[in-house]
Short mmCIF file of C-alpha atoms in Angstrom, two decimals:
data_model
loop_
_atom_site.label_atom_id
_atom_site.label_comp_id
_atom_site.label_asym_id
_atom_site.label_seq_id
_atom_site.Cartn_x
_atom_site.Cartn_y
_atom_site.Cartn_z
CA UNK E 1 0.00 0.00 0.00
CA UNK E 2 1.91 2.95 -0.90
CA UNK E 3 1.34 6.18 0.76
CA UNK E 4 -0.86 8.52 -1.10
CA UNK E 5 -0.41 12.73 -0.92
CA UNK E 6 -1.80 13.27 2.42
CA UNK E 7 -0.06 15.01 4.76
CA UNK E 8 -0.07 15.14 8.29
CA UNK E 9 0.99 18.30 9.18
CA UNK E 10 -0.68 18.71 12.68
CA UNK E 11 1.40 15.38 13.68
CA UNK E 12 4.44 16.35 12.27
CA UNK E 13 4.32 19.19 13.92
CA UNK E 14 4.06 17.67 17.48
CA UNK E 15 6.64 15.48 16.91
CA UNK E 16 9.99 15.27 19.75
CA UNK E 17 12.78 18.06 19.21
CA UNK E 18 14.56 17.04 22.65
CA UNK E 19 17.41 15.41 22.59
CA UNK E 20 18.04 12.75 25.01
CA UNK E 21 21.15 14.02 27.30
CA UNK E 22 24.97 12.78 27.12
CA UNK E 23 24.23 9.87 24.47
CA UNK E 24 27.30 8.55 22.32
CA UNK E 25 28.41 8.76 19.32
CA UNK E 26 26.54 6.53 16.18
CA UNK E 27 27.69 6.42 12.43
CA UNK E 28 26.84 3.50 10.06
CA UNK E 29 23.72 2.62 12.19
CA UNK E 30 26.03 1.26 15.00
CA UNK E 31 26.16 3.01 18.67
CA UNK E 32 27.85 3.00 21.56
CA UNK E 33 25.96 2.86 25.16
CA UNK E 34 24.36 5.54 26.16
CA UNK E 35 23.17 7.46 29.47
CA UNK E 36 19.86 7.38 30.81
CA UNK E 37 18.44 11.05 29.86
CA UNK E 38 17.88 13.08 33.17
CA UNK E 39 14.53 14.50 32.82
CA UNK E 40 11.61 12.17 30.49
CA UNK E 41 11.04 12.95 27.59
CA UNK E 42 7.76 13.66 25.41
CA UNK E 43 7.17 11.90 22.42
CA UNK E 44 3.87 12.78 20.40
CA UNK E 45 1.00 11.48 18.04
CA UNK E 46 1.40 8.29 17.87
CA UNK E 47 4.71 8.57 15.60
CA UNK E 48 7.48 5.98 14.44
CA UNK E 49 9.80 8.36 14.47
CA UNK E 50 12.80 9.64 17.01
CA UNK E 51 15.64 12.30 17.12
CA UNK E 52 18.15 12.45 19.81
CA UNK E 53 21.99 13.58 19.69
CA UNK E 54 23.66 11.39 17.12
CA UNK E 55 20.65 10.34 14.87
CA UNK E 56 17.44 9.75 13.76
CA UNK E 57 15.26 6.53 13.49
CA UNK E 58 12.54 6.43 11.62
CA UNK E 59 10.33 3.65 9.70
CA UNK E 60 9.73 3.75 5.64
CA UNK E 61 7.67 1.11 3.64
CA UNK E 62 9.79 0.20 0.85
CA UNK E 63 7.34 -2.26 -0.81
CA UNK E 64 4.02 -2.56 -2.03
CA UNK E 65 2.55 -3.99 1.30
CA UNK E 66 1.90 -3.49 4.49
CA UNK E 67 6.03 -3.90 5.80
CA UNK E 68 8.53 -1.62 5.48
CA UNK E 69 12.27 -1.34 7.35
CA UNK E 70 13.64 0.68 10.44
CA UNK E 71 15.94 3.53 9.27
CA UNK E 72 18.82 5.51 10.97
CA UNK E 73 19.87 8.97 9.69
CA UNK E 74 23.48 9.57 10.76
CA UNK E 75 23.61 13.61 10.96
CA UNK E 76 27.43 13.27 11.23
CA UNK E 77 27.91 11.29 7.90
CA UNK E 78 24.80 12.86 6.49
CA UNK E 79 23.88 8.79 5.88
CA UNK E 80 20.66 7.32 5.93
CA UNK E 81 20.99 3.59 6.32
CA UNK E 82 19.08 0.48 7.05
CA UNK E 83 19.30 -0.53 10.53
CA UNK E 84 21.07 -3.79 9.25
CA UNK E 85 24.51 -5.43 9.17
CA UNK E 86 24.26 -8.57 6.75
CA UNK E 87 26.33 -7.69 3.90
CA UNK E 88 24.61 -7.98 0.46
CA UNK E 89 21.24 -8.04 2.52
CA UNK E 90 18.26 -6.56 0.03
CA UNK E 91 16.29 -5.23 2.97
CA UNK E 92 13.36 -6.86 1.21
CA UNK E 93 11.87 -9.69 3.61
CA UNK E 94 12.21 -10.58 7.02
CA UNK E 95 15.64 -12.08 6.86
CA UNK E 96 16.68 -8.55 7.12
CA UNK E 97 17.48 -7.19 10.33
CA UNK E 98 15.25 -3.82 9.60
CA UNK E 99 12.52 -5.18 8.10
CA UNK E 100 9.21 -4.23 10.58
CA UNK E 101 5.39 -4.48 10.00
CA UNK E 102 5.40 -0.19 9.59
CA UNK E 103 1.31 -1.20 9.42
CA UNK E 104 1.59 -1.53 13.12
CA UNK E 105 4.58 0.94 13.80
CA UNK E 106 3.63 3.28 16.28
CA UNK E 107 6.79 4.83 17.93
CA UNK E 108 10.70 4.71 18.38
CA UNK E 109 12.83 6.05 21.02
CA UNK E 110 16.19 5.41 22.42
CA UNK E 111 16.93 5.05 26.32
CA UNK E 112 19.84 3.78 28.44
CA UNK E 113 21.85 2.39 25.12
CA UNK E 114 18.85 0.72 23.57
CA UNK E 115 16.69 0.99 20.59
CA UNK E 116 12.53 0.78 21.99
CA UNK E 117 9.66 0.27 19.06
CA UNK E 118 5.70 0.07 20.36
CA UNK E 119 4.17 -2.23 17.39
CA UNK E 120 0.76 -1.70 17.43
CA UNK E 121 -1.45 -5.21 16.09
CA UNK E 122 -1.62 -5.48 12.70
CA UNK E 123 -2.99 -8.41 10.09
CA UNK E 124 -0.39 -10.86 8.38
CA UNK E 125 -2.05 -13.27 5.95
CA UNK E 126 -5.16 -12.93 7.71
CA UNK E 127 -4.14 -13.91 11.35
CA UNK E 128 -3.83 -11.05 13.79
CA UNK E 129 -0.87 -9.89 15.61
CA UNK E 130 -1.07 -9.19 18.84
CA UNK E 131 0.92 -5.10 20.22
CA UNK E 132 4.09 -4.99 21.61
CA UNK E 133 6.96 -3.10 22.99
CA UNK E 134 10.21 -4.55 21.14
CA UNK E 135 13.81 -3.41 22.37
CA UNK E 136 17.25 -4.06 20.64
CA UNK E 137 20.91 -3.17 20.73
CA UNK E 138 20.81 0.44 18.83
CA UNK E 139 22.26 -1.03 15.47
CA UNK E 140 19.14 -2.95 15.31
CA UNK E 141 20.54 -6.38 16.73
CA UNK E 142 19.29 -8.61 19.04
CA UNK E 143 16.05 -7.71 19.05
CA UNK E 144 13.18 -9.29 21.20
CA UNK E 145 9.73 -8.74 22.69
CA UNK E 146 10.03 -7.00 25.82
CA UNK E 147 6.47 -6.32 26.82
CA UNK E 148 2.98 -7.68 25.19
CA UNK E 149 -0.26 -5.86 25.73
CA UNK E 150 -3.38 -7.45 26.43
CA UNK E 151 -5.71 -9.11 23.75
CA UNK E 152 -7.54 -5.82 22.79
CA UNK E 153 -5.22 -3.19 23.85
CA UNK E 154 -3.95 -0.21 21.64
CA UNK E 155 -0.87 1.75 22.33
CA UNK E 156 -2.66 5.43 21.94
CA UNK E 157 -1.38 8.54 20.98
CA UNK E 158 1.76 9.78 23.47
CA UNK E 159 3.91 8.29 25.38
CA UNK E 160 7.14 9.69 27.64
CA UNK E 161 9.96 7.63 28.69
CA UNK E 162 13.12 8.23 31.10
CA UNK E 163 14.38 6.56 33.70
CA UNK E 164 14.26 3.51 32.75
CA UNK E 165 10.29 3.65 32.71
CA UNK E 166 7.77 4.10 29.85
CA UNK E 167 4.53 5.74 30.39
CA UNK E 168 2.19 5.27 27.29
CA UNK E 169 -0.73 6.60 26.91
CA UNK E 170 -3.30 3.16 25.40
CA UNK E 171 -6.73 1.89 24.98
CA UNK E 172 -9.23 -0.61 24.84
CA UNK E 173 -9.56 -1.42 20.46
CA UNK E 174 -12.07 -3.92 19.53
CA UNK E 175 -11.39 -6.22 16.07
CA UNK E 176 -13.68 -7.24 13.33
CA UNK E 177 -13.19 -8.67 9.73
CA UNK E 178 -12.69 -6.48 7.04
CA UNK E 179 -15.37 -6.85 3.98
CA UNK E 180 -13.72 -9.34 2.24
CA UNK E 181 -12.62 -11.08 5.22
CA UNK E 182 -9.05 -11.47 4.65
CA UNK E 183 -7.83 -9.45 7.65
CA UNK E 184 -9.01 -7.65 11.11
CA UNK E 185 -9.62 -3.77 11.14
CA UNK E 186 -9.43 -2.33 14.90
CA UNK E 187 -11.84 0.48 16.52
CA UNK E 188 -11.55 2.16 19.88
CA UNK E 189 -12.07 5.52 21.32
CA UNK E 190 -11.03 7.40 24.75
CA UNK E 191 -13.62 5.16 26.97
CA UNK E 192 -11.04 2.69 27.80
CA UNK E 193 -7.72 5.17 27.89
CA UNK E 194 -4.92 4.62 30.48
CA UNK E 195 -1.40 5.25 31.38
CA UNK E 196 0.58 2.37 31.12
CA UNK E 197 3.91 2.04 33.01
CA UNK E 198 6.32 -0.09 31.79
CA UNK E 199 9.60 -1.13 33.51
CA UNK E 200 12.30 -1.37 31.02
CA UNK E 201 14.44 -2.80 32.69
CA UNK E 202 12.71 -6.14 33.07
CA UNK E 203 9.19 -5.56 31.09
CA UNK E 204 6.78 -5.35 34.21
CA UNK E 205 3.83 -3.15 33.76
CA UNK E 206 0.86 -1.78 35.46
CA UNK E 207 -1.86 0.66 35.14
CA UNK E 208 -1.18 3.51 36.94
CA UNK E 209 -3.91 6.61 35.94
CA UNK E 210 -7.18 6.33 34.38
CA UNK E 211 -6.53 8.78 31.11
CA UNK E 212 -10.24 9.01 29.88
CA UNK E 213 -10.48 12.13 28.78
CA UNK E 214 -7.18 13.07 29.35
CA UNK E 215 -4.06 13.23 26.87
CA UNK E 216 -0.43 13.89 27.77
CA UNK E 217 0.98 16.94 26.79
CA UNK E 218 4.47 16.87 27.40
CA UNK E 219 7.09 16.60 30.47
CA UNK E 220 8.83 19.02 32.82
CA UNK E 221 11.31 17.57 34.77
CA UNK E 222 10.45 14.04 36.26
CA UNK E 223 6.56 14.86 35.61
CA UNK E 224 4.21 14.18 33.24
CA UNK E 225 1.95 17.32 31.76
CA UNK E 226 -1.88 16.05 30.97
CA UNK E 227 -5.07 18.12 29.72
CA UNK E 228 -8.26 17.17 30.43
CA UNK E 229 -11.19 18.32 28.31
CA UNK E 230 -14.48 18.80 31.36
CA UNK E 231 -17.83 20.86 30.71
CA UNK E 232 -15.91 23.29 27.99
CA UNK E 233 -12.76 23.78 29.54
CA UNK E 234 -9.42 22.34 29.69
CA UNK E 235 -7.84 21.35 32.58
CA UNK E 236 -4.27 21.04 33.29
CA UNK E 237 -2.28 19.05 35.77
CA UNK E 238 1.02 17.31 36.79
CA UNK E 239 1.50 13.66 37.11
CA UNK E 240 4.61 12.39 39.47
CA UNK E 241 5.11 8.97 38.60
CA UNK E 242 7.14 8.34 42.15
CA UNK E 243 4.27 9.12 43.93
CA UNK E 244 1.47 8.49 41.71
CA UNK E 245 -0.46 11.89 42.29
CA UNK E 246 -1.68 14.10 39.96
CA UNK E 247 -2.06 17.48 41.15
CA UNK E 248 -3.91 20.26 39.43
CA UNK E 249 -2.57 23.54 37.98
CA UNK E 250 -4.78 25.68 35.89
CA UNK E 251 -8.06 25.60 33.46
CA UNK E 252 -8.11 27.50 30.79
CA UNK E 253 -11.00 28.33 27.74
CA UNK E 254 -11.18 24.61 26.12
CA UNK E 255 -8.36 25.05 22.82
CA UNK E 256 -6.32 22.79 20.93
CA UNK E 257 -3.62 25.50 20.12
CA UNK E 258 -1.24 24.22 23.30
CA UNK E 259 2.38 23.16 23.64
CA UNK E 260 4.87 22.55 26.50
CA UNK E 261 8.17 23.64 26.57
CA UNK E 262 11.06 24.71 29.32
CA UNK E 263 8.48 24.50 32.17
CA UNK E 264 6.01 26.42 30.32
CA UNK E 265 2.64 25.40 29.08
CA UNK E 266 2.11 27.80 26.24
CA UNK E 267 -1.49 28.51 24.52
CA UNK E 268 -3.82 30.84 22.36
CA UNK E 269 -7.50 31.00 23.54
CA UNK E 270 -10.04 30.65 21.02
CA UNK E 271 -10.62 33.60 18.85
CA UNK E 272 -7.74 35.39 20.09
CA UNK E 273 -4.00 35.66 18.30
CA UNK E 274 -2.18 36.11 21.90
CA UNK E 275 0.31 33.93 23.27
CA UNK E 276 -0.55 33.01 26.60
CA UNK E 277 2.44 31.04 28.96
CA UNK E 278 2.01 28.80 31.93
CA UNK E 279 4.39 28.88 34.43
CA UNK E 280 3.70 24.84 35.17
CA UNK E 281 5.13 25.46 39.11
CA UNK E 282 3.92 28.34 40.52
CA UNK E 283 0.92 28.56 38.02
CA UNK E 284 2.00 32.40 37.51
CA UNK E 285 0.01 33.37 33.95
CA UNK E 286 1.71 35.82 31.96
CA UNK E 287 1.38 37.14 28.01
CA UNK E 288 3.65 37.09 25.89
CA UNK E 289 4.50 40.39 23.60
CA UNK E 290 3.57 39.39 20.54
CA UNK E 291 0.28 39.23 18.50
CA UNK E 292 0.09 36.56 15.71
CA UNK E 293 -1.20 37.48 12.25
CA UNK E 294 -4.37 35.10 13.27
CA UNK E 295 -5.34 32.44 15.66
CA UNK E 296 -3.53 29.08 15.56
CA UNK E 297 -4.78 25.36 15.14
CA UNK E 298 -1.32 23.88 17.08
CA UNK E 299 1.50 25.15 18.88
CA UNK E 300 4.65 22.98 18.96
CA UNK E 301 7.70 23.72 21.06
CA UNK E 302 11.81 23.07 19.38
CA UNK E 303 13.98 24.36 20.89
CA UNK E 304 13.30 27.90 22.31
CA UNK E 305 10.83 28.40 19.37
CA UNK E 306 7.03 28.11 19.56
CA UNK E 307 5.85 26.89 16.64
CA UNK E 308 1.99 28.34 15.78
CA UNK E 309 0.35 26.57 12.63
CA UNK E 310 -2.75 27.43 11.42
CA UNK E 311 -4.54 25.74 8.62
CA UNK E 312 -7.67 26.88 6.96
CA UNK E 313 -7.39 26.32 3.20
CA UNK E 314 -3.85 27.51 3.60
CA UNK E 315 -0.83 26.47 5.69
CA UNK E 316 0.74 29.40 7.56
CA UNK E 317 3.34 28.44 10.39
CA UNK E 318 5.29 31.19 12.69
CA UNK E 319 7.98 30.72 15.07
CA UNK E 320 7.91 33.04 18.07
CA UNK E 321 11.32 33.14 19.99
CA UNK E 322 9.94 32.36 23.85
CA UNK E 323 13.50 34.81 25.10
CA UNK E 324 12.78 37.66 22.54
CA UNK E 325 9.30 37.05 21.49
CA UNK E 326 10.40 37.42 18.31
CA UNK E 327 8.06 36.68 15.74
CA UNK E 328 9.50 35.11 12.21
CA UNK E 329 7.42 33.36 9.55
CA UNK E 330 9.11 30.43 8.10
CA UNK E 331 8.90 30.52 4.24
CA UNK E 332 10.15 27.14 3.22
CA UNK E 333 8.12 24.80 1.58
CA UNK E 334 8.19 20.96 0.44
CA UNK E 335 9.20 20.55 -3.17
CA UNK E 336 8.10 17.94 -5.22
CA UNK E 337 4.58 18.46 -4.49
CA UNK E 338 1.95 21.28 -6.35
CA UNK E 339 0.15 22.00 -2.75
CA UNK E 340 2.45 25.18 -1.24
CA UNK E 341 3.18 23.87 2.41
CA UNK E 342 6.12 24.15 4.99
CA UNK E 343 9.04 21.78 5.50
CA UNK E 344 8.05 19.64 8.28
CA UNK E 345 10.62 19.59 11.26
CA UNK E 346 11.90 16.39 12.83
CA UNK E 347 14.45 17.20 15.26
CA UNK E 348 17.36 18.82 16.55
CA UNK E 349 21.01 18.47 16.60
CA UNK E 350 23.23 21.40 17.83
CA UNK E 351 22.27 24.59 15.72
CA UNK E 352 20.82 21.98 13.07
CA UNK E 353 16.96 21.50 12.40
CA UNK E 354 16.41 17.86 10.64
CA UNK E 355 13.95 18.53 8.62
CA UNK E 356 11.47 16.91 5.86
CA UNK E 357 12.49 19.13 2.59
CA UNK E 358 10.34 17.14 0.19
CA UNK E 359 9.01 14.11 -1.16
CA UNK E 360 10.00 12.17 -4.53
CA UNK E 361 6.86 11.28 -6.34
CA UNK E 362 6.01 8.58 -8.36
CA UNK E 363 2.31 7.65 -10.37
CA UNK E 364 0.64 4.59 -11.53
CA UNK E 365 -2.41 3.30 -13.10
CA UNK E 366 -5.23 2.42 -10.86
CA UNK E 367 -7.29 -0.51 -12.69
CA UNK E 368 -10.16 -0.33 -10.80
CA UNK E 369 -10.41 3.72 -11.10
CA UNK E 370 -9.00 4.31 -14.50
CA UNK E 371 -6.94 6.71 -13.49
CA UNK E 372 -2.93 7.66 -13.14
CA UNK E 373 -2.72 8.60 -9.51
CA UNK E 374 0.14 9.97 -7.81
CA UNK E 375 1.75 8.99 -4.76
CA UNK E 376 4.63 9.46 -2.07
CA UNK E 377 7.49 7.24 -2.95
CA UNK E 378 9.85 8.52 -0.04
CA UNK E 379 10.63 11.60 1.63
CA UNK E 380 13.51 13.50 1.37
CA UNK E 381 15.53 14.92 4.37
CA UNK E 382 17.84 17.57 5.50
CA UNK E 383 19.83 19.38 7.70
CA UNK E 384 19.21 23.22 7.83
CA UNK E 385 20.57 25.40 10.54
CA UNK E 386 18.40 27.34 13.14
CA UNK E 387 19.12 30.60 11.66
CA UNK E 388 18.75 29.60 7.90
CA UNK E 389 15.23 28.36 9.04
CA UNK E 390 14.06 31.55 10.75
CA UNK E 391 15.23 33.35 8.02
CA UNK E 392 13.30 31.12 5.19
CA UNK E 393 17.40 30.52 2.93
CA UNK E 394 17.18 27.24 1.80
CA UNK E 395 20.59 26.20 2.75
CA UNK E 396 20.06 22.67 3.20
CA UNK E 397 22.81 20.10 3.83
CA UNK E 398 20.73 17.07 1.72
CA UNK E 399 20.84 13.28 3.61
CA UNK E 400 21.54 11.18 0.91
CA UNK E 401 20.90 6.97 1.03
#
C-alpha cells in the first residue's frame, strides 16, 4: 500500500525536538551505550519516528505492502541507512534485520543504550498480531519482545519515557473482519484510555492513571503534563510517577492550540491571536509580547521556538522566539509536491533542524479507477541550521541513502 499525498501536518508538527542528554556517538547505524536522559522525555501522536543527539530513526515502507524497514539517519555522515549489518542483505523480507510491520509501527525512542519500538497489532495473511513493545541493541541487533499488551489493547497517541520507565498513553480497540474477510480492522475511542507504566528494565507493567479524557501533553522535569477536556474547559495538571499523584494547575478556555516547553505550558485561547504562557510550578500566567497574524490550530515547542500553525485552506506556520518574542514566519516549503506547504521539522542536533524538505513522487495506473494517480514514494531529508530556518534561505545540507 503505498502512501498517497496526504499530509499530516498537525502530527508532524508535534513530533519530539529534545534530545536525550549525554548519548554517544553513532555512524553506520552502529552506537555506543548511552546514558539514561535526566529529565523524560515527550514523544507525540502516535509517531514511528525519534531524534536524539547522534541520529534519527525512523520507519519507511519500501514495498508494495503493508512492511517496510527501520531507518537511521546519521547527521554526522549525512547517511541514511538500514538498521542492518548482513552484507549484500536486500532489505526486502524478514531475513533482514530492519525489516518491521510499519502497518503496526507506532513509535521509536532510544533510552539507556537501547533501541525501543511500540508495534501496534496489525494483520499478516489474515491472522492477527497481537501489540508490543520490542527493544534491541541500537544497530538494530538482538532484538526481542520486551512487553505484550493485552488481547484488545492499543498503544494510543503519546507516550514519555526516562528513567528507565515508559509511560504510554493506550486503549481498549475492539477487532472485526474487514469486507472481504481477509484481515481484522481495529476500533476504539477514549472510553477505555490509560497510562501504562512499563519497567524497562525487566518488562513489568501496570496501570497507573485512568486517562479518559485526558491526553499527555508533554514533560517538565520528572513529571508528566496532561489536559483534560471537562464541561468546555481544559484542565491542566502534573503527574509524578514516584508518587502516583496528579495534582492540578490551571483551566483554561477549552483550545487545541497548546504546547509545552522549558516549564512552560504555552497557549492561544479561542478567537484570540495572543500567546498566553504557563508557568507549570507556581501557576504564575503571563502574556507574551507578541500578537500573531491570526489564531492558531497547534503550537509545537523546538527548541526555544514556539511553533503556531494554522490551517484553513492555507498552511501558515510562525515561530515566536519564547526569550525575545520574536516573531519570524518560516517561508520554506516541500518541493516535489503542487500543494504550497512548509518543510516539516523532525528534530534537533546542535544549531541543526532535521527537517522533511520534500518528497519524490512517483504515479501509476489504478485498474479499478482508471486513473494515473500519484503517490509518495519517499521523503527526502535535511539538515538546515536554526538561523537559515528563521530566516526562510534554503541552505540545506541534503541526507543522501
Amino acid at each position: 500500500m503505498k502512501k498517497r499525498i496526504v499530509v499530516l501536518l498537525t502530527a508532524c508538527l508535534l513530533l519530539p525536538l529534545s534530545a536525550c542528554r549525554n548519548q554517544g556517538r553513532q555512524s553506520n547505524g552502529t552506537a555506543s551505550v548511552s546514558a539514561t536522559p535526566a529529565s523524560l522525555v515527550h514523544v507525540s501522536e502516535m509517531q514511528g519516528q525519534y531524534g536524539w543527539n547522534d541520529g534519527f530513526y525512523t520507519s519507511q515502507n519500501n514495498h508494495d505492502g503493508d512492511y517496510g524497514n527501520l531507518m537511521y539517519i546519521d547527521y554526522d555522515s549525512k547517511k541514511k541507512v538500514y538498521l542492518c549489518n548482513k552484507a549484500e542483505c536486500q532489505h526486502k523480507d524478514d531475513t533482514c534485520l530492519s525489516y518491521i510491520p510499519v502497518e503496526g509501527a507506532q513509535g521509536l525512542f532510544v533510552d539507556a543504550g537501547k533501541l525501543y519500538r511500540l508495534s501496534n497489532a496489525y494483520s499478516d495473511n489474515g491472522q492477527s498480531v497481537a501489540p508490543g513493545l520490542f527493544v534491541s541493541d541500537l544497530d538494530g541487533t538482538n532484538s526481542r519482545l520486551l512487553y505484550q499488551l493485552d488481547s484488545g489493547m492499543s498503544w494510543l497517541r503519546d507516550f514519555v519515557f526516562g528513567n528507565g520507565m515508559l509511560y504510554a498513553d493506550v486503549m481498549t480497540m475492539q477487532a472485526f473482519e474487514d469486507e472481504d474477510g481477509q484481515g481484522m480492522l481495529f476500533s476504539g475511542d477514549d472510553s477505555g484510555s490509560c497510562l501504562l507504566a512499563v519497567d524497562l528494565s525487566n518488562g513489568k507493567a501496570e496501570i497507573v492513571l485512568d486517562l479518559k479524557d485526558k491526553k499527555i501533553i508533554g514533560a517538565h522535569e520528572g513529571n508528566l503534563i496532561l489536559s483534560e477536556s471537562r464541561g468546555g474547559r481544559l484542565l491542566f495538571s502534573c503527574y509524578e510517577p514516584e508518587s502516583q499523584t496528579e495534582t492540578p494547575i490551571e483551566d483554561i478556555a477549552l483550545t487545541s492550540a497548546v504546547t509545552v516547553g522549558e516549564g512552560r505550558i504555552y497557549y492561544v485561547l479561542p478567537g484570540e491571536s495572543t500567546l498566553t504562557a504557563l508557568d507549570i510550578l507556581s501557576g504564575e500566567i503571563s502574556e507574551l509580547r507578541v500578537v500573531l497574524p491570526e489564531t492558531p490550530d497547534y503550537l509545537a515547542y523546538r527548541d526555544g521556538l514556539i511553533l503556531c500553525m494554522q490551517w484553513n485552506g492555507s498552511v501558515a506556520i510562525r515561530a515566536v522566539e519564547a526569550a525575545s518574542q520574536t516573531i519570524h514566519n518560516i517561508d520554506l516549503y516541500l518541493a516535489g509536491i503542487e500543494e504550497r506547504i512548509p518543510v516539516e521539522v523532525k528534530a534537533q542536533w546542535g544549531d541543526y533542524f532535521l527537517i522533511i524538505s520534500g518528497y519524490r513522487m512517483e504515479n501509476e495506473y489504478v485498474d479499478w479507477a482508471g486513473v494515473t494517480q500519484d503517490y509518495i514514494d519517499g521523503e527526502e531529508f535535511a539538515l538546515i541550521k536554526k538561523e537559515d530556518f528563521l530566516a526562510g534561505k534554503p541552505e540545506y545540507l541534503r541526507i543522501t541513502e
